[in-house]
CSV table of N, CA and C in Angstrom, one decimal:
chain,number,residue,atom,x,y,z
C,136,LEU,N,-157.8,-37.6,86.2
C,136,LEU,CA,-158.0,-39.0,86.3
C,136,LEU,C,-157.3,-39.7,85.2
C,137,ASP,N,-156.8,-40.9,85.5
C,137,ASP,CA,-156.0,-41.6,84.5
C,137,ASP,C,-156.5,-43.0,84.4
C,138,ALA,N,-156.8,-43.5,83.1
C,138,ALA,CA,-157.3,-44.8,82.9
C,138,ALA,C,-156.2,-45.9,83.3
C,139,GLY,N,-154.9,-45.5,83.3
C,139,GLY,CA,-153.9,-46.4,83.8
C,139,GLY,C,-153.2,-47.3,82.7
C,140,THR,N,-153.7,-47.4,81.5
C,140,THR,CA,-153.0,-48.1,80.5
C,140,THR,C,-153.0,-47.4,79.2
C,141,PHE,N,-152.1,-47.8,78.3
C,141,PHE,CA,-152.1,-47.2,77.0
C,141,PHE,C,-153.2,-47.7,76.1
C,142,GLY,N,-153.8,-46.9,75.3
C,142,GLY,CA,-154.8,-47.3,74.4
C,142,GLY,C,-156.2,-47.5,75.0
C,143,THR,N,-156.4,-47.1,76.2
C,143,THR,CA,-157.8,-47.2,76.8
C,143,THR,C,-158.6,-46.1,76.2
C,144,MET,N,-159.7,-46.5,75.5
C,144,MET,CA,-160.6,-45.4,75.0
C,144,MET,C,-162.0,-45.6,75.5
C,145,GLY,N,-162.6,-44.4,75.7
C,145,GLY,CA,-164.0,-44.4,76.0
C,145,GLY,C,-164.3,-44.2,77.5
C,146,VAL,N,-163.3,-44.1,78.3
C,146,VAL,CA,-163.6,-44.0,79.8
C,146,VAL,C,-163.7,-42.5,80.2
C,147,GLY,N,-163.2,-41.6,79.4
C,147,GLY,CA,-163.2,-40.2,79.7
C,147,GLY,C,-164.5,-39.6,80.2
C,148,ILE,N,-165.5,-39.9,79.5
C,148,ILE,CA,-166.8,-39.3,79.8
C,148,ILE,C,-167.3,-39.9,81.1
C,149,GLY,N,-167.1,-41.2,81.4
C,149,GLY,CA,-167.5,-41.8,82.7
C,149,GLY,C,-166.7,-41.1,83.8
C,150,PHE,N,-165.4,-40.9,83.6
C,150,PHE,CA,-164.6,-40.2,84.6
C,150,PHE,C,-165.2,-38.8,84.8
C,151,ALA,N,-165.5,-38.1,83.7
C,151,ALA,CA,-166.0,-36.7,83.8
C,151,ALA,C,-167.3,-36.6,84.5
C,152,LEU,N,-168.2,-37.6,84.3
C,152,LEU,CA,-169.5,-37.7,85.0
C,152,LEU,C,-169.3,-37.8,86.5
C,153,ALA,N,-168.4,-38.7,86.9
C,153,ALA,CA,-168.2,-38.8,88.4
C,153,ALA,C,-167.5,-37.5,89.0
C,154,ALA,N,-166.6,-37.0,88.2
C,154,ALA,CA,-165.9,-35.7,88.7
C,154,ALA,C,-166.9,-34.6,88.8
C,155,ALA,N,-167.9,-34.5,87.8
C,155,ALA,CA,-168.8,-33.5,87.8
C,155,ALA,C,-169.8,-33.6,89.0
C,156,ILE,N,-170.2,-34.8,89.3
C,156,ILE,CA,-171.1,-35.0,90.5
C,156,ILE,C,-170.4,-34.5,91.7
C,157,TYR,N,-169.1,-34.8,91.9
C,157,TYR,CA,-168.4,-34.3,93.0
C,157,TYR,C,-168.4,-32.8,93.0
C,158,CYS,N,-168.0,-32.2,91.9
C,158,CYS,CA,-168.0,-30.7,91.8
C,158,CYS,C,-169.3,-30.1,92.1
C,159,ARG,N,-170.4,-30.7,91.5
C,159,ARG,CA,-171.7,-30.1,91.8
C,159,ARG,C,-172.0,-30.1,93.3
C,160,ASP,N,-171.6,-31.2,94.0
C,160,ASP,CA,-172.0,-31.3,95.4
C,160,ASP,C,-171.0,-30.7,96.4
C,161,HIS,N,-169.7,-30.6,96.0
C,161,HIS,CA,-168.7,-30.2,96.9
C,161,HIS,C,-167.8,-29.0,96.4
C,162,ARG,N,-167.9,-28.7,95.1
C,162,ARG,CA,-167.1,-27.5,94.6
C,162,ARG,C,-168.0,-26.7,93.6
C,163,PRO,N,-169.1,-26.2,94.1
C,163,PRO,CA,-169.9,-25.4,93.2
C,163,PRO,C,-169.1,-24.3,92.4
C,164,GLY,N,-169.5,-24.2,91.2
C,164,GLY,CA,-168.8,-23.2,90.4
C,164,GLY,C,-167.6,-23.8,89.6
C,165,LYS,N,-167.2,-25.0,89.9
C,165,LYS,CA,-166.1,-25.6,89.2
C,165,LYS,C,-166.6,-26.4,88.0
C,166,ARG,N,-165.9,-26.4,86.9
C,166,ARG,CA,-166.3,-27.1,85.7
C,166,ARG,C,-165.3,-28.2,85.4
C,167,VAL,N,-165.8,-29.3,84.9
C,167,VAL,CA,-165.0,-30.5,84.5
C,167,VAL,C,-164.7,-30.4,83.0
C,168,VAL,N,-163.5,-30.6,82.6
C,168,VAL,CA,-163.2,-30.6,81.2
C,168,VAL,C,-162.7,-32.0,80.8
C,169,CYS,N,-163.4,-32.6,79.8
C,169,CYS,CA,-163.1,-33.9,79.3
C,169,CYS,C,-162.6,-33.8,77.9
C,170,VAL,N,-161.3,-34.3,77.6
C,170,VAL,CA,-160.7,-34.2,76.3
C,170,VAL,C,-160.6,-35.6,75.7
C,171,GLU,N,-161.2,-35.8,74.5
C,171,GLU,CA,-161.0,-37.1,73.9
C,171,GLU,C,-161.1,-37.0,72.4
C,172,GLY,N,-160.7,-38.1,71.7
C,172,GLY,CA,-160.8,-38.1,70.3
C,172,GLY,C,-162.2,-38.6,69.9
C,173,ASP,N,-162.5,-38.5,68.6
C,173,ASP,CA,-163.8,-39.0,68.1
C,173,ASP,C,-164.0,-40.5,68.3
C,174,SER,N,-163.0,-41.2,68.2
C,174,SER,CA,-163.2,-42.7,68.4
C,174,SER,C,-163.5,-43.0,69.9
C,175,ALA,N,-162.8,-42.4,70.8
C,175,ALA,CA,-163.1,-42.6,72.2
C,175,ALA,C,-164.5,-42.1,72.5
C,176,PHE,N,-164.9,-41.0,71.9
C,176,PHE,CA,-166.2,-40.5,72.1
C,176,PHE,C,-167.3,-41.5,71.7
C,177,GLY,N,-167.0,-42.2,70.7
C,177,GLY,CA,-167.9,-43.2,70.1
C,177,GLY,C,-168.2,-44.3,71.1
C,178,PHE,N,-167.3,-44.6,72.1
C,178,PHE,CA,-167.5,-45.7,73.0
C,178,PHE,C,-168.6,-45.3,74.1
C,179,SER,N,-168.6,-44.0,74.5
C,179,SER,CA,-169.4,-43.7,75.7
C,179,SER,C,-170.1,-42.3,75.5
C,180,GLY,N,-170.2,-41.9,74.2
C,180,GLY,CA,-170.7,-40.5,73.9
C,180,GLY,C,-172.2,-40.3,74.4
C,181,MET,N,-173.0,-41.4,74.5
C,181,MET,CA,-174.3,-41.2,74.9
C,181,MET,C,-174.5,-40.9,76.4
C,182,GLU,N,-173.4,-40.9,77.1
C,182,GLU,CA,-173.4,-40.5,78.5
C,182,GLU,C,-173.7,-39.0,78.6
C,183,ILE,N,-173.6,-38.3,77.4
C,183,ILE,CA,-173.9,-36.8,77.5
C,183,ILE,C,-175.4,-36.7,77.8
C,184,GLU,N,-176.2,-37.7,77.6
C,184,GLU,CA,-177.6,-37.6,78.0
C,184,GLU,C,-177.7,-37.5,79.5
C,185,THR,N,-176.9,-38.3,80.2
C,185,THR,CA,-176.9,-38.2,81.7
C,185,THR,C,-176.4,-36.9,82.1
C,186,ILE,N,-175.3,-36.4,81.5
C,186,ILE,CA,-174.7,-35.1,81.9
C,186,ILE,C,-175.7,-34.0,81.7
C,187,ALA,N,-176.4,-34.0,80.6
C,187,ALA,CA,-177.4,-33.0,80.3
C,187,ALA,C,-178.7,-33.1,81.2
C,188,ARG,N,-179.1,-34.4,81.4
C,188,ARG,CA,-180.3,-34.6,82.3
C,188,ARG,C,-180.1,-34.0,83.7
C,189,TYR,N,-178.9,-34.2,84.2
C,189,TYR,CA,-178.6,-33.7,85.6
C,189,TYR,C,-177.9,-32.3,85.5
C,190,GLN,N,-177.8,-31.7,84.3
C,190,GLN,CA,-177.2,-30.4,84.2
C,190,GLN,C,-175.8,-30.3,84.9
C,191,LEU,N,-175.0,-31.3,84.6
C,191,LEU,CA,-173.7,-31.3,85.3
C,191,LEU,C,-172.7,-30.4,84.6
C,192,PRO,N,-171.8,-29.8,85.4
C,192,PRO,CA,-170.8,-28.8,84.9
C,192,PRO,C,-169.7,-29.4,84.1
C,193,VAL,N,-170.0,-29.9,82.9
C,193,VAL,CA,-169.0,-30.6,82.1
C,193,VAL,C,-168.9,-29.9,80.7
C,194,THR,N,-167.6,-29.7,80.3
C,194,THR,CA,-167.3,-29.3,78.9
C,194,THR,C,-166.5,-30.5,78.3
C,195,ILE,N,-167.0,-31.1,77.2
C,195,ILE,CA,-166.4,-32.1,76.5
C,195,ILE,C,-165.7,-31.5,75.3
C,196,ILE,N,-164.4,-31.8,75.1
C,196,ILE,CA,-163.7,-31.4,73.9
C,196,ILE,C,-163.4,-32.6,73.1
C,197,VAL,N,-163.9,-32.7,71.8
C,197,VAL,CA,-163.7,-33.8,71.0
C,197,VAL,C,-162.7,-33.4,69.8
C,198,PHE,N,-161.6,-34.0,69.8
C,198,PHE,CA,-160.7,-33.8,68.6
C,198,PHE,C,-161.1,-34.8,67.6
C,199,ASN,N,-161.6,-34.3,66.5
C,199,ASN,CA,-162.3,-35.1,65.5
C,199,ASN,C,-161.4,-35.2,64.2
C,200,ASN,N,-160.8,-36.4,64.0
C,200,ASN,CA,-160.0,-36.6,62.8
C,200,ASN,C,-160.6,-37.6,61.9
C,201,ASN,N,-161.9,-37.9,62.1
C,201,ASN,CA,-162.6,-38.8,61.2
C,201,ASN,C,-162.2,-40.2,61.3
C,202,GLY,N,-161.5,-40.6,62.4
C,202,GLY,CA,-161.1,-42.0,62.4
C,202,GLY,C,-160.5,-42.5,63.7
C,203,ILE,N,-160.1,-43.7,63.7
C,203,ILE,CA,-159.4,-44.4,64.8
C,203,ILE,C,-157.9,-44.3,64.5
C,204,ALA,N,-157.2,-43.6,65.4
C,204,ALA,CA,-155.8,-43.3,65.1
C,204,ALA,C,-155.7,-42.2,64.0
C,205,MET,N,-155.8,-42.6,62.8
C,205,MET,CA,-155.9,-41.6,61.7
C,205,MET,C,-157.1,-41.9,60.8
C,206,GLY,N,-157.8,-40.8,60.4
C,206,GLY,CA,-158.9,-41.0,59.6
C,206,GLY,C,-158.5,-40.9,58.1
C,207,ILE,N,-159.5,-40.6,57.3
C,207,ILE,CA,-159.1,-40.4,55.9
C,207,ILE,C,-159.6,-39.1,55.4
C,208,PRO,N,-158.8,-38.4,54.5
C,208,PRO,CA,-159.1,-37.1,54.1
C,208,PRO,C,-160.5,-37.1,53.3
C,209,ASP,N,-161.1,-35.9,53.3
C,209,ASP,CA,-162.4,-35.8,52.6
C,209,ASP,C,-162.4,-36.3,51.2
C,210,ASP,N,-161.4,-36.0,50.4
C,210,ASP,CA,-161.4,-36.4,49.0
C,210,ASP,C,-161.3,-37.9,48.9
C,211,MET,N,-160.6,-38.5,49.8
C,211,MET,CA,-160.5,-40.0,49.7
C,211,MET,C,-161.9,-40.6,50.1
C,212,TRP,N,-162.5,-40.0,51.1
C,212,TRP,CA,-163.9,-40.4,51.5
C,212,TRP,C,-164.8,-40.3,50.3
C,213,ASP,N,-164.7,-39.2,49.6
C,213,ASP,CA,-165.6,-39.0,48.4
C,213,ASP,C,-165.4,-40.2,47.4
C,214,MET,N,-164.1,-40.6,47.2
C,214,MET,CA,-163.8,-41.7,46.3
C,214,MET,C,-164.5,-43.0,46.8
C,215,VAL,N,-164.4,-43.2,48.2
C,215,VAL,CA,-165.0,-44.4,48.8
C,215,VAL,C,-166.5,-44.4,48.6
C,216,GLU,N,-167.1,-43.3,48.8
C,216,GLU,CA,-168.6,-43.2,48.6
C,216,GLU,C,-169.0,-43.5,47.1
C,217,LYS,N,-168.2,-42.9,46.2
C,217,LYS,CA,-168.5,-43.1,44.8
C,217,LYS,C,-168.3,-44.6,44.4
C,218,SER,N,-167.5,-45.4,45.1
C,218,SER,CA,-167.3,-46.8,44.8
C,218,SER,C,-168.5,-47.6,44.9
C,219,GLY,N,-169.5,-47.1,45.7
C,219,GLY,CA,-170.8,-47.7,45.8
C,219,GLY,C,-171.0,-48.5,47.1
C,220,ASP,N,-170.0,-49.0,47.7
C,220,ASP,CA,-170.2,-49.9,48.9
C,220,ASP,C,-169.3,-49.4,50.0
C,221,LEU,N,-169.8,-48.6,50.9
C,221,LEU,CA,-169.0,-48.1,52.0
C,221,LEU,C,-168.6,-49.2,52.9
C,222,LEU,N,-169.4,-50.2,53.2
C,222,LEU,CA,-169.1,-51.2,54.1
C,222,LEU,C,-167.9,-52.0,53.6
C,223,LEU,N,-167.8,-52.2,52.3
C,223,LEU,CA,-166.6,-53.0,51.8
C,223,LEU,C,-165.4,-52.2,51.5
C,224,ASN,N,-165.6,-50.9,51.2
C,224,ASN,CA,-164.5,-50.1,50.7
C,224,ASN,C,-163.9,-49.1,51.6
C,225,ALA,N,-164.6,-48.7,52.7
C,225,ALA,CA,-164.1,-47.8,53.7
C,225,ALA,C,-163.0,-48.5,54.5
C,226,PRO,N,-161.9,-47.8,54.8
C,226,PRO,CA,-160.9,-48.4,55.7
C,226,PRO,C,-161.5,-48.7,57.0
C,227,PRO,N,-161.2,-49.8,57.7
C,227,PRO,CA,-161.8,-50.2,59.0
C,227,PRO,C,-161.5,-49.2,60.1
C,228,THR,N,-160.5,-48.3,59.9
C,228,THR,CA,-160.2,-47.3,61.0
C,228,THR,C,-160.9,-46.0,60.7
C,229,SER,N,-161.7,-45.9,59.6
C,229,SER,CA,-162.3,-44.6,59.3
C,229,SER,C,-163.7,-44.5,60.0
C,230,LEU,N,-164.0,-43.2,60.3
C,230,LEU,CA,-165.3,-42.9,60.8
C,230,LEU,C,-165.9,-41.9,59.8
C,231,ALA,N,-167.2,-41.7,59.9
C,231,ALA,CA,-167.9,-40.8,58.9
C,231,ALA,C,-167.2,-39.4,59.1
C,232,PRO,N,-166.9,-38.8,57.9
C,232,PRO,CA,-166.2,-37.5,58.0
C,232,PRO,C,-167.1,-36.4,58.5
C,233,ASN,N,-166.5,-35.5,59.2
C,233,ASN,CA,-167.2,-34.3,59.7
C,233,ASN,C,-168.4,-34.6,60.5
C,234,THR,N,-168.4,-35.6,61.3
C,234,THR,CA,-169.6,-35.9,62.1
C,234,THR,C,-169.8,-34.8,63.1
C,235,ARG,N,-171.0,-34.3,63.2
C,235,ARG,CA,-171.4,-33.2,64.1
C,235,ARG,C,-171.8,-33.6,65.5
C,236,TYR,N,-170.8,-34.0,66.3
C,236,TYR,CA,-171.1,-34.5,67.6
C,236,TYR,C,-171.7,-33.4,68.5
C,237,GLU,N,-171.4,-32.2,68.2
C,237,GLU,CA,-171.9,-31.1,69.1
C,237,GLU,C,-173.5,-31.0,69.0
C,238,LYS,N,-174.0,-31.5,67.8
C,238,LYS,CA,-175.5,-31.5,67.7
C,238,LYS,C,-176.1,-32.5,68.6
C,239,MET,N,-175.4,-33.5,69.0
C,239,MET,CA,-176.0,-34.5,70.0
C,239,MET,C,-176.2,-33.7,71.4
C,240,MET,N,-175.2,-32.9,71.8
C,240,MET,CA,-175.3,-32.2,73.0
C,240,MET,C,-176.4,-31.2,72.9
C,241,GLU,N,-176.6,-30.5,71.8
C,241,GLU,CA,-177.7,-29.6,71.6
C,241,GLU,C,-179.0,-30.3,71.7
C,242,ALA,N,-179.1,-31.5,71.2
C,242,ALA,CA,-180.4,-32.3,71.2
C,242,ALA,C,-180.8,-32.6,72.6
C,243,PHE,N,-179.8,-32.7,73.6
C,243,PHE,CA,-180.2,-32.9,75.0
C,243,PHE,C,-180.3,-31.7,75.8
C,244,GLY,N,-180.2,-30.5,75.1
C,244,GLY,CA,-180.4,-29.2,75.9
C,244,GLY,C,-179.1,-28.6,76.3
C,245,GLY,N,-178.0,-29.1,75.9
C,245,GLY,CA,-176.7,-28.5,76.2
C,245,GLY,C,-176.3,-27.5,75.1
C,246,LYS,N,-175.0,-27.0,75.2
C,246,LYS,CA,-174.5,-26.1,74.2
C,246,LYS,C,-173.5,-26.9,73.3
C,247,GLY,N,-173.5,-26.7,72.0
C,247,GLY,CA,-172.6,-27.4,71.1
C,247,GLY,C,-171.9,-26.4,70.3
C,248,TYR,N,-170.6,-26.6,70.0
C,248,TYR,CA,-169.8,-25.7,69.2
C,248,TYR,C,-169.0,-26.6,68.2
C,249,PHE,N,-169.0,-26.1,66.9
C,249,PHE,CA,-168.2,-26.8,65.8
C,249,PHE,C,-167.1,-25.9,65.4
C,250,CYS,N,-165.9,-26.4,65.4
C,250,CYS,CA,-164.7,-25.6,65.1
C,250,CYS,C,-163.9,-26.1,64.0
C,251,ARG,N,-163.4,-25.3,63.1
C,251,ARG,CA,-162.4,-25.6,62.1
C,251,ARG,C,-161.2,-24.7,62.1
C,252,THR,N,-161.3,-23.6,62.7
C,252,THR,CA,-160.1,-22.6,62.7
C,252,THR,C,-159.7,-22.3,64.2
C,253,PRO,N,-158.5,-21.9,64.3
C,253,PRO,CA,-158.0,-21.5,65.7
C,253,PRO,C,-158.9,-20.4,66.3
C,254,THR,N,-159.4,-19.5,65.5
C,254,THR,CA,-160.3,-18.5,66.1
C,254,THR,C,-161.6,-19.1,66.6
C,255,GLU,N,-162.1,-20.0,65.8
C,255,GLU,CA,-163.4,-20.7,66.3
C,255,GLU,C,-163.1,-21.5,67.5
C,256,ILE,N,-162.0,-22.1,67.6
C,256,ILE,CA,-161.6,-22.9,68.8
C,256,ILE,C,-161.5,-22.0,70.0
C,257,ARG,N,-160.8,-20.9,69.9
C,257,ARG,CA,-160.6,-20.0,71.0
C,257,ARG,C,-162.0,-19.5,71.5
C,258,ASN,N,-162.8,-19.0,70.6
C,258,ASN,CA,-164.1,-18.4,70.9
C,258,ASN,C,-165.0,-19.5,71.5
C,259,SER,N,-165.0,-20.7,70.9
C,259,SER,CA,-165.9,-21.8,71.4
C,259,SER,C,-165.5,-22.2,72.8
C,260,LEU,N,-164.2,-22.4,73.0
C,260,LEU,CA,-163.7,-22.8,74.4
C,260,LEU,C,-164.1,-21.8,75.4
C,261,LYS,N,-163.9,-20.5,75.1
C,261,LYS,CA,-164.3,-19.5,76.1
C,261,LYS,C,-165.7,-19.6,76.4
C,262,ALA,N,-166.6,-19.7,75.4
C,262,ALA,CA,-168.0,-19.7,75.6
C,262,ALA,C,-168.4,-21.0,76.3
C,263,ALA,N,-167.8,-22.1,76.0
C,263,ALA,CA,-168.2,-23.4,76.6
C,263,ALA,C,-167.8,-23.4,78.1
C,264,LEU,N,-166.7,-22.8,78.4
C,264,LEU,CA,-166.2,-22.8,79.8
C,264,LEU,C,-167.0,-21.8,80.7
C,265,GLU,N,-167.6,-20.8,80.0
C,265,GLU,CA,-168.3,-19.8,80.8
C,265,GLU,C,-169.8,-20.1,80.9
C,266,CYS,N,-170.3,-21.0,80.0
C,266,CYS,CA,-171.8,-21.2,80.1
C,266,CYS,C,-172.2,-22.0,81.3
C,267,ASN,N,-173.5,-22.0,81.6
C,267,ASN,CA,-173.9,-22.7,82.8
C,267,ASN,C,-174.7,-24.0,82.4
C,268,LYS,N,-174.3,-24.5,81.3
C,268,LYS,CA,-174.9,-25.8,80.8
C,268,LYS,C,-173.8,-26.7,80.4
C,269,PRO,N,-174.1,-28.0,80.3
C,269,PRO,CA,-173.1,-28.9,79.7
C,269,PRO,C,-172.8,-28.5,78.3
C,270,ALA,N,-171.6,-28.7,77.9
C,270,ALA,CA,-171.2,-28.2,76.5
C,270,ALA,C,-170.3,-29.2,75.9
C,271,LEU,N,-170.3,-29.2,74.5
C,271,LEU,CA,-169.4,-30.0,73.8
C,271,LEU,C,-168.8,-29.2,72.6
C,272,VAL,N,-167.5,-29.2,72.5
C,272,VAL,CA,-166.7,-28.5,71.5
C,272,VAL,C,-166.2,-29.6,70.6
C,273,ASN,N,-166.6,-29.6,69.3
C,273,ASN,CA,-166.2,-30.5,68.3
C,273,ASN,C,-165.2,-29.8,67.4
C,274,ILE,N,-163.9,-30.2,67.6
C,274,ILE,CA,-162.8,-29.6,66.9
C,274,ILE,C,-162.3,-30.5,65.7
C,275,MET,N,-162.5,-30.0,64.5
C,275,MET,CA,-162.1,-30.8,63.4
C,275,MET,C,-160.6,-30.6,63.2
C,276,ILE,N,-159.8,-31.7,63.1
C,276,ILE,CA,-158.4,-31.7,62.9
C,276,ILE,C,-158.1,-32.5,61.6
C,277,SER,N,-156.9,-32.4,61.1
C,277,SER,CA,-156.6,-33.2,59.9
C,277,SER,C,-156.6,-34.7,60.2
C,278,PRO,N,-157.2,-35.4,59.3
C,278,PRO,CA,-157.2,-36.9,59.4
C,278,PRO,C,-155.8,-37.5,59.4
C,279,MET,N,-154.9,-36.7,58.8
C,279,MET,CA,-153.5,-37.3,58.7
C,279,MET,C,-152.6,-36.7,59.8
C,280,ALA,N,-153.2,-36.0,60.8
C,280,ALA,CA,-152.3,-35.4,61.8
C,280,ALA,C,-151.6,-36.5,62.6
C,281,GLN,N,-150.4,-36.2,62.9
C,281,GLN,CA,-149.6,-37.2,63.8
C,281,GLN,C,-149.5,-36.6,65.1
C,282,ARG,N,-149.2,-37.4,66.1
C,282,ARG,CA,-149.0,-36.9,67.5
C,282,ARG,C,-147.5,-36.3,67.6
C,283,LYS,N,-147.4,-35.4,68.5
C,283,LYS,CA,-146.2,-34.8,68.7
C,283,LYS,C,-145.3,-35.7,69.6
C,284,THR,N,-144.0,-35.7,69.3
C,284,THR,CA,-143.1,-36.5,70.1
C,284,THR,C,-143.1,-36.0,71.6
C,285,GLN,N,-143.2,-37.0,72.5
C,285,GLN,CA,-143.4,-36.7,73.9
C,285,GLN,C,-142.0,-36.1,74.4
C,286,GLU,N,-142.1,-35.0,75.2
C,286,GLU,CA,-140.9,-34.4,75.8
C,286,GLU,C,-140.5,-35.2,77.1
C,287,PHE,N,-141.5,-35.8,77.7
C,287,PHE,CA,-141.2,-36.4,79.0
C,287,PHE,C,-141.3,-37.9,78.9
C,288,ASN,N,-140.3,-38.6,79.4
C,288,ASN,CA,-140.2,-40.1,79.3
C,288,ASN,C,-141.4,-40.7,80.0
C,289,TRP,N,-141.9,-40.2,81.1
C,289,TRP,CA,-142.9,-40.9,81.9
C,289,TRP,C,-144.3,-40.9,81.1
C,290,LEU,N,-144.4,-40.1,80.1
C,290,LEU,CA,-145.7,-40.1,79.3
C,290,LEU,C,-145.7,-41.2,78.3
C,291,THR,N,-144.6,-41.8,78.0
C,291,THR,CA,-144.6,-42.8,76.9
C,291,THR,C,-144.1,-44.2,77.4
C,292,LYS,N,-143.8,-44.4,78.7
C,292,LYS,CA,-143.4,-45.7,79.2
C,292,LYS,C,-144.3,-46.2,80.2
C,293,SER,N,-144.5,-47.5,80.2
C,293,SER,CA,-145.4,-48.1,81.2
C,293,SER,C,-144.5,-48.7,82.3
C,294,ASN,N,-145.1,-48.7,83.5
C,294,ASN,CA,-144.4,-49.3,84.6
C,294,ASN,C,-144.8,-50.8,84.8
C,295,LEU,N,-145.6,-51.3,83.9
C,295,LEU,CA,-146.0,-52.7,84.0
C,295,LEU,C,-144.9,-53.7,83.7
């Protein structure tokens, strides 16, 4: 499913919810995978309660860089905290570092996985895709990570 515009955040879980209801009713055994960043998850993350309540076949993968676009590294966050006033000194695009989003899924009865290494990612994805509960895989990535250059023109141009 495609939100249709660049920069649309927060619609992924809503799309996943609808797709999961379809799969539950018409494609038993199929799982829906929803991939989003931590900022997008912040817009509609509480829909995991709905997913868990109805035990929908959804695996949510959150790429967590502690921010909107780019977060801030842990050492810089430590300096901001020591400054005494997070509200005034934290960059407006930063989110709390190392937020444990997978714990939210666990609180609603689903499975949660926290990953920092490629091995943890591989093992967590395998377990999340094989389990019979809603799952969330929280993958920590560098706050300074940049996106890869697109290989295909159609991924970076709008037809509007």
